[in-house]
């Protein structure tokens, strides 16, 4: 929980007050006392650069794994080939952000109520340190200032896009339109030292993280509502501001948004959105080019788009067998989906081999905040049925639910029914992890990425020689 100066606990607030209210004197004190996130990053950098140089020099020739022909053909599953500082995914324990599991983040990171503040998780991803309330407050102020600088041309571009364009296409365009303000691109063309790349990358990354919520909210308001959008409130955190700009004043929804922004923010380096951002960035394309590419990957149905597919799947189950289906009816429905050759959305994972802890966090939230919600009850029935059915089918390496199996039902509960928008929410969250990693990539002076490739003929020849 944040300190009393910074927070009015939500039990005491009425509908006009906010669960994250900062006292002006406290803010001023924060500005005087606390090192900025950038300063803190700069302080930690020399030691980390030294460790990387040492491990490269002393251990550089050691073998970390091998690549089989099956892995080469099979999307490089299980091939460790990336350096990502921000998080690590364990097949059996799930995601750890800088060594902290999701439940640990919920306990240890500053919060407005219960769920971590998005600013706090971003601080953790960037520095590896659990921030104090004051550090989060300093970062929050910085992001608010930057959010207010959303360029006019970005607003115009979004307003002019066809309303029937998918939100992810719009989000990618919106992020790309920020590129005109890239500090990194300008500094690079002026000529800067490699050691200083990260400073400009940092400025861009912060601008992107600060501005992407309003871009997404504008897309939502234009496409589905009246096009009007609330101003950023300087007294609120990112989760609350984003919710308000989307049109939600319900503080339970603000908490859901904080949870949502936390659980989707990062999933180590190899997932499509993080990897695409990293790859494009390795060519020294600036953060806007890079994350726009990451968003294009997130838009795929096997990655981020699975959350909208999942909701469609849950609703069609209800449509077919009623709002409150029995487990037998759910089982029958799932088997029909599989027999028709489709995958069960929200189930399976390329790395995880257990129930995704991000699913568990959402299920806990649903049980606490909306215990009687019918759709959430269907989600829980699916959880009891689908793993067994997928195990019987025998193909899927991981028959358990992933993050996308629950998120749509939670959003539906609060009246966000436009499920083709859901992946855009994911995109706002994933910006936190991808941008933290982008800054590290430049800070650690990582080179352009350029793996080798072979032809089928090469593979055949290689196999014969072996
Ligand atoms: N339903 C039915 N079949 C499934 C399945 C599911 N949920 N998950 C995997 N399978 C099948 C695969 O299609 C594959 O079949 P073929 O051999 O016929 O091609 C087989 O089981 C083996 O696949 P796998 O090794 O277990 O899984 P992959 O690593 O290849 O793929 C996916 C991982 C997440 C893409 C996969 O499980 C899937 O398609 N799931 C449904 C879509 C989904 O929920 N995606 C979101 C993932 C989380 C995420 O990135 N969110 O952004």
mmCIF file with all atom_site columns, N, CA and C and ligand atoms in Angstrom, residues 74 77 264 267 271-273 297-298 300-307 309-310 334 337-338 341-353 356 358 386 390 393-405 423 426 430, ligand 1:
data_model
loop_
_atom_site.group_PDB
_atom_site.id
_atom_site.type_symbol
_atom_site.label_atom_id
_atom_site.label_alt_id
_atom_site.label_comp_id
_atom_site.label_asym_id
_atom_site.label_entity_id
_atom_site.label_seq_id
_atom_site.pdbx_PDB_ins_code
_atom_site.Cartn_x
_atom_site.Cartn_y
_atom_site.Cartn_z
_atom_site.occupancy
_atom_site.B_iso_or_equiv
_atom_site.pdbx_formal_charge
_atom_site.auth_seq_id
_atom_site.auth_comp_id
_atom_site.auth_asym_id
_atom_site.auth_atom_id
_atom_site.pdbx_PDB_model_num
ATOM   1   N N   . UNK A 1 74  ? 10.658  -26.539 -36.060 1.00 0.00 ? 74  UNK A N   1
ATOM   2   C CA  . UNK A 1 74  ? 9.503   -26.345 -35.166 1.00 0.00 ? 74  UNK A CA  1
ATOM   3   C C   . UNK A 1 74  ? 9.489   -25.036 -34.412 1.00 0.00 ? 74  UNK A C   1
ATOM   4   N N   . UNK A 1 77  ? 11.329  -23.958 -30.638 1.00 0.00 ? 77  UNK A N   1
ATOM   5   C CA  . UNK A 1 77  ? 10.888  -24.274 -29.267 1.00 0.00 ? 77  UNK A CA  1
ATOM   6   C C   . UNK A 1 77  ? 12.050  -24.807 -28.441 1.00 0.00 ? 77  UNK A C   1
ATOM   7   N N   . UNK A 1 264 ? -0.150  -8.810  -18.166 1.00 0.00 ? 264 UNK A N   1
ATOM   8   C CA  . UNK A 1 264 ? 0.202   -8.957  -19.579 1.00 0.00 ? 264 UNK A CA  1
ATOM   9   C C   . UNK A 1 264 ? 1.514   -8.271  -19.957 1.00 0.00 ? 264 UNK A C   1
ATOM   10  N N   . UNK A 1 267 ? 6.621   -11.409 -20.840 1.00 0.00 ? 267 UNK A N   1
ATOM   11  C CA  . UNK A 1 267 ? 6.624   -12.876 -20.755 1.00 0.00 ? 267 UNK A CA  1
ATOM   12  C C   . UNK A 1 267 ? 7.930   -13.393 -21.331 1.00 0.00 ? 267 UNK A C   1
ATOM   13  N N   . UNK A 1 271 ? 8.497   -14.593 -26.862 1.00 0.00 ? 271 UNK A N   1
ATOM   14  C CA  . UNK A 1 271 ? 7.140   -14.527 -27.412 1.00 0.00 ? 271 UNK A CA  1
ATOM   15  C C   . UNK A 1 271 ? 7.132   -13.560 -28.601 1.00 0.00 ? 271 UNK A C   1
ATOM   16  N N   . UNK A 1 272 ? 6.123   -13.707 -29.466 1.00 0.00 ? 272 UNK A N   1
ATOM   17  C CA  . UNK A 1 272 ? 6.180   -13.007 -30.755 1.00 0.00 ? 272 UNK A CA  1
ATOM   18  C C   . UNK A 1 272 ? 6.277   -11.479 -30.593 1.00 0.00 ? 272 UNK A C   1
ATOM   19  N N   . UNK A 1 273 ? 5.485   -10.901 -29.694 1.00 0.00 ? 273 UNK A N   1
ATOM   20  C CA  . UNK A 1 273 ? 5.500   -9.428  -29.601 1.00 0.00 ? 273 UNK A CA  1
ATOM   21  C C   . UNK A 1 273 ? 6.835   -8.923  -29.050 1.00 0.00 ? 273 UNK A C   1
ATOM   22  N N   . UNK A 1 297 ? 2.671   -8.348  -34.392 1.00 0.00 ? 297 UNK A N   1
ATOM   23  C CA  . UNK A 1 297 ? 2.772   -9.755  -33.994 1.00 0.00 ? 297 UNK A CA  1
ATOM   24  C C   . UNK A 1 297 ? 1.726   -10.111 -32.945 1.00 0.00 ? 297 UNK A C   1
ATOM   25  N N   . UNK A 1 298 ? 1.489   -9.189  -32.048 1.00 0.00 ? 298 UNK A N   1
ATOM   26  C CA  . UNK A 1 298 ? 0.489   -9.431  -30.997 1.00 0.00 ? 298 UNK A CA  1
ATOM   27  C C   . UNK A 1 298 ? -0.904  -9.626  -31.596 1.00 0.00 ? 298 UNK A C   1
ATOM   28  N N   . UNK A 1 300 ? -1.793  -11.432 -33.936 1.00 0.00 ? 300 UNK A N   1
ATOM   29  C CA  . UNK A 1 300 ? -2.052  -12.769 -34.488 1.00 0.00 ? 300 UNK A CA  1
ATOM   30  C C   . UNK A 1 300 ? -2.922  -13.612 -33.570 1.00 0.00 ? 300 UNK A C   1
ATOM   31  N N   . UNK A 1 301 ? -3.812  -14.466 -34.162 1.00 0.00 ? 301 UNK A N   1
ATOM   32  C CA  . UNK A 1 301 ? -4.738  -15.260 -33.337 1.00 0.00 ? 301 UNK A CA  1
ATOM   33  C C   . UNK A 1 301 ? -4.061  -16.306 -32.460 1.00 0.00 ? 301 UNK A C   1
ATOM   34  N N   . UNK A 1 302 ? -2.819  -16.693 -32.777 1.00 0.00 ? 302 UNK A N   1
ATOM   35  C CA  . UNK A 1 302 ? -2.142  -17.640 -31.892 1.00 0.00 ? 302 UNK A CA  1
ATOM   36  C C   . UNK A 1 302 ? -1.429  -16.911 -30.758 1.00 0.00 ? 302 UNK A C   1
ATOM   37  N N   . UNK A 1 303 ? -1.411  -15.576 -30.811 1.00 0.00 ? 303 UNK A N   1
ATOM   38  C CA  . UNK A 1 303 ? -0.758  -14.800 -29.748 1.00 0.00 ? 303 UNK A CA  1
ATOM   39  C C   . UNK A 1 303 ? -1.841  -13.933 -29.086 1.00 0.00 ? 303 UNK A C   1
ATOM   40  N N   . UNK A 1 304 ? -1.728  -12.624 -29.161 1.00 0.00 ? 304 UNK A N   1
ATOM   41  C CA  . UNK A 1 304 ? -2.625  -11.754 -28.392 1.00 0.00 ? 304 UNK A CA  1
ATOM   42  C C   . UNK A 1 304 ? -4.087  -11.807 -28.794 1.00 0.00 ? 304 UNK A C   1
ATOM   43  N N   . UNK A 1 305 ? -4.333  -12.088 -30.078 1.00 0.00 ? 305 UNK A N   1
ATOM   44  C CA  . UNK A 1 305 ? -5.735  -12.082 -30.524 1.00 0.00 ? 305 UNK A CA  1
ATOM   45  C C   . UNK A 1 305 ? -6.534  -13.232 -29.908 1.00 0.00 ? 305 UNK A C   1
ATOM   46  N N   . UNK A 1 306 ? -5.826  -14.182 -29.287 1.00 0.00 ? 306 UNK A N   1
ATOM   47  C CA  . UNK A 1 306 ? -6.527  -15.327 -28.689 1.00 0.00 ? 306 UNK A CA  1
ATOM   48  C C   . UNK A 1 306 ? -7.538  -14.871 -27.640 1.00 0.00 ? 306 UNK A C   1
ATOM   49  N N   . UNK A 1 307 ? -7.337  -13.699 -27.004 1.00 0.00 ? 307 UNK A N   1
ATOM   50  C CA  . UNK A 1 307 ? -8.305  -13.304 -25.967 1.00 0.00 ? 307 UNK A CA  1
ATOM   51  C C   . UNK A 1 307 ? -9.664  -12.975 -26.569 1.00 0.00 ? 307 UNK A C   1
ATOM   52  N N   . UNK A 1 309 ? -10.728 -14.276 -29.400 1.00 0.00 ? 309 UNK A N   1
ATOM   53  C CA  . UNK A 1 309 ? -11.228 -15.570 -29.884 1.00 0.00 ? 309 UNK A CA  1
ATOM   54  C C   . UNK A 1 309 ? -11.832 -16.363 -28.727 1.00 0.00 ? 309 UNK A C   1
ATOM   55  N N   . UNK A 1 310 ? -11.210 -16.213 -27.577 1.00 0.00 ? 310 UNK A N   1
ATOM   56  C CA  . UNK A 1 310 ? -11.640 -16.958 -26.407 1.00 0.00 ? 310 UNK A CA  1
ATOM   57  C C   . UNK A 1 310 ? -13.027 -16.504 -25.945 1.00 0.00 ? 310 UNK A C   1
ATOM   58  N N   . UNK A 1 334 ? -16.964 -28.506 -26.316 1.00 0.00 ? 334 UNK A N   1
ATOM   59  C CA  . UNK A 1 334 ? -15.507 -28.459 -26.568 1.00 0.00 ? 334 UNK A CA  1
ATOM   60  C C   . UNK A 1 334 ? -15.125 -29.543 -27.573 1.00 0.00 ? 334 UNK A C   1
ATOM   61  N N   . UNK A 1 337 ? -15.933 -28.498 -31.053 1.00 0.00 ? 337 UNK A N   1
ATOM   62  C CA  . UNK A 1 337 ? -14.960 -27.517 -31.564 1.00 0.00 ? 337 UNK A CA  1
ATOM   63  C C   . UNK A 1 337 ? -13.713 -28.240 -32.059 1.00 0.00 ? 337 UNK A C   1
ATOM   64  N N   . UNK A 1 338 ? -13.221 -29.177 -31.267 1.00 0.00 ? 338 UNK A N   1
ATOM   65  C CA  . UNK A 1 338 ? -12.007 -29.903 -31.646 1.00 0.00 ? 338 UNK A CA  1
ATOM   66  C C   . UNK A 1 338 ? -12.246 -30.749 -32.898 1.00 0.00 ? 338 UNK A C   1
ATOM   67  N N   . UNK A 1 341 ? -11.859 -29.227 -36.169 1.00 0.00 ? 341 UNK A N   1
ATOM   68  C CA  . UNK A 1 341 ? -10.487 -28.884 -36.576 1.00 0.00 ? 341 UNK A CA  1
ATOM   69  C C   . UNK A 1 341 ? -9.966  -27.597 -35.973 1.00 0.00 ? 341 UNK A C   1
ATOM   70  N N   . UNK A 1 342 ? -10.745 -26.959 -35.097 1.00 0.00 ? 342 UNK A N   1
ATOM   71  C CA  . UNK A 1 342 ? -10.273 -25.706 -34.492 1.00 0.00 ? 342 UNK A CA  1
ATOM   72  C C   . UNK A 1 342 ? -9.521  -25.985 -33.187 1.00 0.00 ? 342 UNK A C   1
ATOM   73  N N   . UNK A 1 343 ? -8.721  -25.008 -32.770 1.00 0.00 ? 343 UNK A N   1
ATOM   74  C CA  . UNK A 1 343 ? -8.088  -25.125 -31.452 1.00 0.00 ? 343 UNK A CA  1
ATOM   75  C C   . UNK A 1 343 ? -9.047  -24.563 -30.408 1.00 0.00 ? 343 UNK A C   1
ATOM   76  N N   . UNK A 1 344 ? -8.853  -24.967 -29.147 1.00 0.00 ? 344 UNK A N   1
ATOM   77  C CA  . UNK A 1 344 ? -9.634  -24.374 -28.055 1.00 0.00 ? 344 UNK A CA  1
ATOM   78  C C   . UNK A 1 344 ? -8.893  -23.111 -27.620 1.00 0.00 ? 344 UNK A C   1
ATOM   79  N N   . UNK A 1 345 ? -9.430  -21.933 -27.910 1.00 0.00 ? 345 UNK A N   1
ATOM   80  C CA  . UNK A 1 345 ? -8.682  -20.722 -27.577 1.00 0.00 ? 345 UNK A CA  1
ATOM   81  C C   . UNK A 1 345 ? -8.519  -20.553 -26.076 1.00 0.00 ? 345 UNK A C   1
ATOM   82  N N   . UNK A 1 346 ? -7.360  -20.030 -25.682 1.00 0.00 ? 346 UNK A N   1
ATOM   83  C CA  . UNK A 1 346 ? -7.119  -19.818 -24.257 1.00 0.00 ? 346 UNK A CA  1
ATOM   84  C C   . UNK A 1 346 ? -6.501  -21.026 -23.581 1.00 0.00 ? 346 UNK A C   1
ATOM   85  N N   . UNK A 1 347 ? -6.258  -22.081 -24.340 1.00 0.00 ? 347 UNK A N   1
ATOM   86  C CA  . UNK A 1 347 ? -5.635  -23.285 -23.761 1.00 0.00 ? 347 UNK A CA  1
ATOM   87  C C   . UNK A 1 347 ? -4.378  -23.640 -24.537 1.00 0.00 ? 347 UNK A C   1
ATOM   88  N N   . UNK A 1 348 ? -3.377  -24.125 -23.804 1.00 0.00 ? 348 UNK A N   1
ATOM   89  C CA  . UNK A 1 348 ? -2.102  -24.497 -24.414 1.00 0.00 ? 348 UNK A CA  1
ATOM   90  C C   . UNK A 1 348 ? -1.110  -23.350 -24.328 1.00 0.00 ? 348 UNK A C   1
ATOM   91  N N   . UNK A 1 349 ? 0.141   -23.690 -24.464 1.00 0.00 ? 349 UNK A N   1
ATOM   92  C CA  . UNK A 1 349 ? 1.190   -22.665 -24.452 1.00 0.00 ? 349 UNK A CA  1
ATOM   93  C C   . UNK A 1 349 ? 2.476   -23.260 -25.016 1.00 0.00 ? 349 UNK A C   1
ATOM   94  N N   . UNK A 1 350 ? 3.250   -22.391 -25.673 1.00 0.00 ? 350 UNK A N   1
ATOM   95  C CA  . UNK A 1 350 ? 4.489   -22.877 -26.283 1.00 0.00 ? 350 UNK A CA  1
ATOM   96  C C   . UNK A 1 350 ? 5.543   -23.226 -25.233 1.00 0.00 ? 350 UNK A C   1
ATOM   97  N N   . UNK A 1 351 ? 5.482   -22.619 -24.064 1.00 0.00 ? 351 UNK A N   1
ATOM   98  C CA  . UNK A 1 351 ? 6.504   -22.876 -23.028 1.00 0.00 ? 351 UNK A CA  1
ATOM   99  C C   . UNK A 1 351 ? 5.884   -23.477 -21.757 1.00 0.00 ? 351 UNK A C   1
ATOM   100 N N   . UNK A 1 352 ? 4.818   -22.871 -21.266 1.00 0.00 ? 352 UNK A N   1
ATOM   101 C CA  . UNK A 1 352 ? 4.214   -23.315 -20.000 1.00 0.00 ? 352 UNK A CA  1
ATOM   102 C C   . UNK A 1 352 ? 3.717   -24.760 -20.066 1.00 0.00 ? 352 UNK A C   1
ATOM   103 N N   . UNK A 1 353 ? 3.854   -25.458 -18.965 1.00 0.00 ? 353 UNK A N   1
ATOM   104 C CA  . UNK A 1 353 ? 3.336   -26.828 -18.884 1.00 0.00 ? 353 UNK A CA  1
ATOM   105 C C   . UNK A 1 353 ? 2.407   -26.997 -17.687 1.00 0.00 ? 353 UNK A C   1
ATOM   106 N N   . UNK A 1 356 ? -1.525  -21.384 -16.282 1.00 0.00 ? 356 UNK A N   1
ATOM   107 C CA  . UNK A 1 356 ? -0.834  -20.090 -16.296 1.00 0.00 ? 356 UNK A CA  1
ATOM   108 C C   . UNK A 1 356 ? -1.197  -19.295 -15.030 1.00 0.00 ? 356 UNK A C   1
ATOM   109 N N   . UNK A 1 358 ? -1.162  -16.338 -14.587 1.00 0.00 ? 358 UNK A N   1
ATOM   110 C CA  . UNK A 1 358 ? -1.919  -15.140 -14.981 1.00 0.00 ? 358 UNK A CA  1
ATOM   111 C C   . UNK A 1 358 ? -3.411  -15.465 -15.073 1.00 0.00 ? 358 UNK A C   1
ATOM   112 N N   . UNK A 1 386 ? -11.857 -28.718 -19.931 1.00 0.00 ? 386 UNK A N   1
ATOM   113 C CA  . UNK A 1 386 ? -10.996 -28.698 -21.125 1.00 0.00 ? 386 UNK A CA  1
ATOM   114 C C   . UNK A 1 386 ? -9.678  -29.472 -20.941 1.00 0.00 ? 386 UNK A C   1
ATOM   115 N N   . UNK A 1 390 ? -8.515  -32.214 -23.629 1.00 0.00 ? 390 UNK A N   1
ATOM   116 C CA  . UNK A 1 390 ? -7.294  -32.062 -24.432 1.00 0.00 ? 390 UNK A CA  1
ATOM   117 C C   . UNK A 1 390 ? -6.303  -33.200 -24.145 1.00 0.00 ? 390 UNK A C   1
ATOM   118 N N   . UNK A 1 393 ? -7.428  -36.110 -26.088 1.00 0.00 ? 393 UNK A N   1
ATOM   119 C CA  . UNK A 1 393 ? -7.126  -35.946 -27.510 1.00 0.00 ? 393 UNK A CA  1
ATOM   120 C C   . UNK A 1 393 ? -5.646  -36.269 -27.767 1.00 0.00 ? 393 UNK A C   1
ATOM   121 N N   . UNK A 1 394 ? -4.809  -35.914 -26.779 1.00 0.00 ? 394 UNK A N   1
ATOM   122 C CA  . UNK A 1 394 ? -3.426  -36.383 -26.802 1.00 0.00 ? 394 UNK A CA  1
ATOM   123 C C   . UNK A 1 394 ? -2.439  -35.610 -27.665 1.00 0.00 ? 394 UNK A C   1
ATOM   124 N N   . UNK A 1 395 ? -2.833  -34.481 -28.227 1.00 0.00 ? 395 UNK A N   1
ATOM   125 C CA  . UNK A 1 395 ? -1.888  -33.747 -29.084 1.00 0.00 ? 395 UNK A CA  1
ATOM   126 C C   . UNK A 1 395 ? -1.179  -32.622 -28.336 1.00 0.00 ? 395 UNK A C   1
ATOM   127 N N   . UNK A 1 396 ? -1.961  -31.880 -27.557 1.00 0.00 ? 396 UNK A N   1
ATOM   128 C CA  . UNK A 1 396 ? -1.458  -30.652 -26.930 1.00 0.00 ? 396 UNK A CA  1
ATOM   129 C C   . UNK A 1 396 ? -0.427  -30.952 -25.846 1.00 0.00 ? 396 UNK A C   1
ATOM   130 N N   . UNK A 1 397 ? 0.706   -30.269 -25.903 1.00 0.00 ? 397 UNK A N   1
ATOM   131 C CA  . UNK A 1 397 ? 1.727   -30.507 -24.862 1.00 0.00 ? 397 UNK A CA  1
ATOM   132 C C   . UNK A 1 397 ? 1.299   -29.907 -23.526 1.00 0.00 ? 397 UNK A C   1
ATOM   133 N N   . UNK A 1 398 ? 0.507   -28.854 -23.581 1.00 0.00 ? 398 UNK A N   1
ATOM   134 C CA  . UNK A 1 398 ? 0.031   -28.233 -22.336 1.00 0.00 ? 398 UNK A CA  1
ATOM   135 C C   . UNK A 1 398 ? -1.494  -28.058 -22.414 1.00 0.00 ? 398 UNK A C   1
ATOM   136 N N   . UNK A 1 399 ? -2.236  -28.900 -21.726 1.00 0.00 ? 399 UNK A N   1
ATOM   137 C CA  . UNK A 1 399 ? -3.709  -28.832 -21.849 1.00 0.00 ? 399 UNK A CA  1
ATOM   138 C C   . UNK A 1 399 ? -4.349  -27.785 -20.933 1.00 0.00 ? 399 UNK A C   1
ATOM   139 N N   . UNK A 1 400 ? -3.546  -26.949 -20.286 1.00 0.00 ? 400 UNK A N   1
ATOM   140 C CA  . UNK A 1 400 ? -4.079  -26.039 -19.256 1.00 0.00 ? 400 UNK A CA  1
ATOM   141 C C   . UNK A 1 400 ? -4.310  -24.629 -19.805 1.00 0.00 ? 400 UNK A C   1
ATOM   142 N N   . UNK A 1 401 ? -5.119  -23.842 -19.082 1.00 0.00 ? 401 UNK A N   1
ATOM   143 C CA  . UNK A 1 401 ? -5.448  -22.501 -19.597 1.00 0.00 ? 401 UNK A CA  1
ATOM   144 C C   . UNK A 1 401 ? -4.268  -21.537 -19.544 1.00 0.00 ? 401 UNK A C   1
ATOM   145 N N   . UNK A 1 402 ? -4.248  -20.631 -20.518 1.00 0.00 ? 402 UNK A N   1
ATOM   146 C CA  . UNK A 1 402 ? -3.267  -19.546 -20.518 1.00 0.00 ? 402 UNK A CA  1
ATOM   147 C C   . UNK A 1 402 ? -3.973  -18.237 -20.156 1.00 0.00 ? 402 UNK A C   1
ATOM   148 N N   . UNK A 1 403 ? -3.249  -17.145 -20.244 1.00 0.00 ? 403 UNK A N   1
ATOM   149 C CA  . UNK A 1 403 ? -3.760  -15.840 -19.793 1.00 0.00 ? 403 UNK A CA  1
ATOM   150 C C   . UNK A 1 403 ? -5.072  -15.440 -20.479 1.00 0.00 ? 403 UNK A C   1
ATOM   151 N N   . UNK A 1 404 ? -5.227  -15.895 -21.739 1.00 0.00 ? 404 UNK A N   1
ATOM   152 C CA  . UNK A 1 404 ? -6.369  -15.408 -22.522 1.00 0.00 ? 404 UNK A CA  1
ATOM   153 C C   . UNK A 1 404 ? -7.685  -16.092 -22.184 1.00 0.00 ? 404 UNK A C   1
ATOM   154 N N   . UNK A 1 405 ? -7.616  -17.183 -21.404 1.00 0.00 ? 405 UNK A N   1
ATOM   155 C CA  . UNK A 1 405 ? -8.837  -17.941 -21.131 1.00 0.00 ? 405 UNK A CA  1
ATOM   156 C C   . UNK A 1 405 ? -9.814  -17.183 -20.240 1.00 0.00 ? 405 UNK A C   1
ATOM   157 N N   . UNK A 1 423 ? -7.432  -7.099  -27.609 1.00 0.00 ? 423 UNK A N   1
ATOM   158 C CA  . UNK A 1 423 ? -5.988  -7.242  -27.841 1.00 0.00 ? 423 UNK A CA  1
ATOM   159 C C   . UNK A 1 423 ? -5.280  -5.889  -27.747 1.00 0.00 ? 423 UNK A C   1
ATOM   160 N N   . UNK A 1 426 ? -4.190  -5.499  -24.310 1.00 0.00 ? 426 UNK A N   1
ATOM   161 C CA  . UNK A 1 426 ? -2.977  -6.309  -24.169 1.00 0.00 ? 426 UNK A CA  1
ATOM   162 C C   . UNK A 1 426 ? -1.780  -5.499  -24.698 1.00 0.00 ? 426 UNK A C   1
ATOM   163 N N   . UNK A 1 430 ? 1.651   -4.727  -22.814 1.00 0.00 ? 430 UNK A N   1
ATOM   164 C CA  . UNK A 1 430 ? 2.915   -5.317  -23.289 1.00 0.00 ? 430 UNK A CA  1
ATOM   165 C C   . UNK A 1 430 ? 3.967   -4.247  -23.597 1.00 0.00 ? 430 UNK A C   1
HETATM 166 N N1  . LIG B 2 .   ? -6.647  -26.729 -28.735 1.00 0.00 ? 1   LIG B N1  1
HETATM 167 C C1  . LIG B 2 .   ? -6.501  -27.726 -29.634 1.00 0.00 ? 1   LIG B C1  1
HETATM 168 N N2  . LIG B 2 .   ? -5.309  -28.180 -30.084 1.00 0.00 ? 1   LIG B N2  1
HETATM 169 C C2  . LIG B 2 .   ? -4.229  -27.596 -29.548 1.00 0.00 ? 1   LIG B C2  1
HETATM 170 C C3  . LIG B 2 .   ? -4.297  -26.596 -28.586 1.00 0.00 ? 1   LIG B C3  1
HETATM 171 C C4  . LIG B 2 .   ? -5.582  -26.153 -28.175 1.00 0.00 ? 1   LIG B C4  1
HETATM 172 N N3  . LIG B 2 .   ? -5.739  -25.175 -27.310 1.00 0.00 ? 1   LIG B N3  1
HETATM 173 N N4  . LIG B 2 .   ? -3.056  -26.231 -28.247 1.00 0.00 ? 1   LIG B N4  1
HETATM 174 C C5  . LIG B 2 .   ? -2.224  -26.981 -28.984 1.00 0.00 ? 1   LIG B C5  1
HETATM 175 N N5  . LIG B 2 .   ? -2.930  -27.811 -29.781 1.00 0.00 ? 1   LIG B N5  1
HETATM 176 C C6  . LIG B 2 .   ? -2.417  -28.724 -30.783 1.00 0.00 ? 1   LIG B C6  1
HETATM 177 C C7  . LIG B 2 .   ? -1.575  -27.932 -31.788 1.00 0.00 ? 1   LIG B C7  1
HETATM 178 O O1  . LIG B 2 .   ? -2.390  -27.299 -32.773 1.00 0.00 ? 1   LIG B O1  1
HETATM 179 C C8  . LIG B 2 .   ? -0.685  -29.012 -32.348 1.00 0.00 ? 1   LIG B C8  1
HETATM 180 O O2  . LIG B 2 .   ? -1.435  -29.761 -33.289 1.00 0.00 ? 1   LIG B O2  1
HETATM 181 P P1  . LIG B 2 .   ? -0.754  -30.304 -34.653 1.00 0.00 ? 1   LIG B P1  1
HETATM 182 O O3  . LIG B 2 .   ? 0.317   -31.221 -34.194 1.00 0.00 ? 1   LIG B O3  1
HETATM 183 O O4  . LIG B 2 .   ? -1.882  -30.970 -35.354 1.00 0.00 ? 1   LIG B O4  1
HETATM 184 O O5  . LIG B 2 .   ? -0.213  -29.110 -35.367 1.00 0.00 ? 1   LIG B O5  1
HETATM 185 C C9  . LIG B 2 .   ? -0.427  -29.893 -31.127 1.00 0.00 ? 1   LIG B C9  1
HETATM 186 O O6  . LIG B 2 .   ? -1.500  -29.622 -30.205 1.00 0.00 ? 1   LIG B O6  1
HETATM 187 C C10 . LIG B 2 .   ? 0.881   -29.610 -30.434 1.00 0.00 ? 1   LIG B C10 1
HETATM 188 O O7  . LIG B 2 .   ? 0.946   -28.232 -30.125 1.00 0.00 ? 1   LIG B O7  1
HETATM 189 P P2  . LIG B 2 .   ? 1.780   -27.737 -28.860 1.00 0.00 ? 1   LIG B P2  1
HETATM 190 O O8  . LIG B 2 .   ? 3.213   -28.084 -29.085 1.00 0.00 ? 1   LIG B O8  1
HETATM 191 O O9  . LIG B 2 .   ? 1.144   -28.206 -27.613 1.00 0.00 ? 1   LIG B O9  1
HETATM 192 O O10 . LIG B 2 .   ? 1.550   -26.158 -28.918 1.00 0.00 ? 1   LIG B O10 1
HETATM 193 P P3  . LIG B 2 .   ? 2.413   -25.080 -29.698 1.00 0.00 ? 1   LIG B P3  1
HETATM 194 O O11 . LIG B 2 .   ? 3.596   -24.739 -28.893 1.00 0.00 ? 1   LIG B O11 1
HETATM 195 O O12 . LIG B 2 .   ? 2.646   -25.498 -31.110 1.00 0.00 ? 1   LIG B O12 1
HETATM 196 O O13 . LIG B 2 .   ? 1.401   -23.850 -29.747 1.00 0.00 ? 1   LIG B O13 1
HETATM 197 C C11 . LIG B 2 .   ? -0.220  -22.383 -28.875 1.00 0.00 ? 1   LIG B C11 1
HETATM 198 C C12 . LIG B 2 .   ? 1.107   -23.109 -28.610 1.00 0.00 ? 1   LIG B C12 1
HETATM 199 C C13 . LIG B 2 .   ? -0.461  -21.400 -27.745 1.00 0.00 ? 1   LIG B C13 1
HETATM 200 C C14 . LIG B 2 .   ? -0.105  -21.597 -30.179 1.00 0.00 ? 1   LIG B C14 1
HETATM 201 C C15 . LIG B 2 .   ? -1.335  -23.440 -28.944 1.00 0.00 ? 1   LIG B C15 1
HETATM 202 O O14 . LIG B 2 .   ? -1.446  -24.101 -27.703 1.00 0.00 ? 1   LIG B O14 1
HETATM 203 C C16 . LIG B 2 .   ? -2.674  -22.857 -29.354 1.00 0.00 ? 1   LIG B C16 1
HETATM 204 O O15 . LIG B 2 .   ? -2.930  -22.727 -30.550 1.00 0.00 ? 1   LIG B O15 1
HETATM 205 N N6  . LIG B 2 .   ? -3.554  -22.503 -28.354 1.00 0.00 ? 1   LIG B N6  1
HETATM 206 C C17 . LIG B 2 .   ? -4.814  -21.867 -28.629 1.00 0.00 ? 1   LIG B C17 1
HETATM 207 C C18 . LIG B 2 .   ? -4.612  -20.401 -28.965 1.00 0.00 ? 1   LIG B C18 1
HETATM 208 C C19 . LIG B 2 .   ? -4.175  -19.632 -27.743 1.00 0.00 ? 1   LIG B C19 1
HETATM 209 O O16 . LIG B 2 .   ? -4.745  -19.756 -26.678 1.00 0.00 ? 1   LIG B O16 1
HETATM 210 N N7  . LIG B 2 .   ? -3.161  -18.774 -27.919 1.00 0.00 ? 1   LIG B N7  1
HETATM 211 C C20 . LIG B 2 .   ? -2.697  -17.888 -26.844 1.00 0.00 ? 1   LIG B C20 1
HETATM 212 C C21 . LIG B 2 .   ? -1.389  -18.331 -26.230 1.00 0.00 ? 1   LIG B C21 1
HETATM 213 C C22 . LIG B 2 .   ? -0.928  -17.370 -25.132 1.00 0.00 ? 1   LIG B C22 1
HETATM 214 C C23 . LIG B 2 .   ? -0.480  -16.107 -25.735 1.00 0.00 ? 1   LIG B C23 1
HETATM 215 O O17 . LIG B 2 .   ? 0.526   -15.990 -26.420 1.00 0.00 ? 1   LIG B O17 1
HETATM 216 N N8  . LIG B 2 .   ? -1.251  -15.088 -25.538 1.00 0.00 ? 1   LIG B N8  1
HETATM 217 O O18 . LIG B 2 .   ? -0.957  -13.921 -26.122 1.00 0.00 ? 1   LIG B O18 1
#
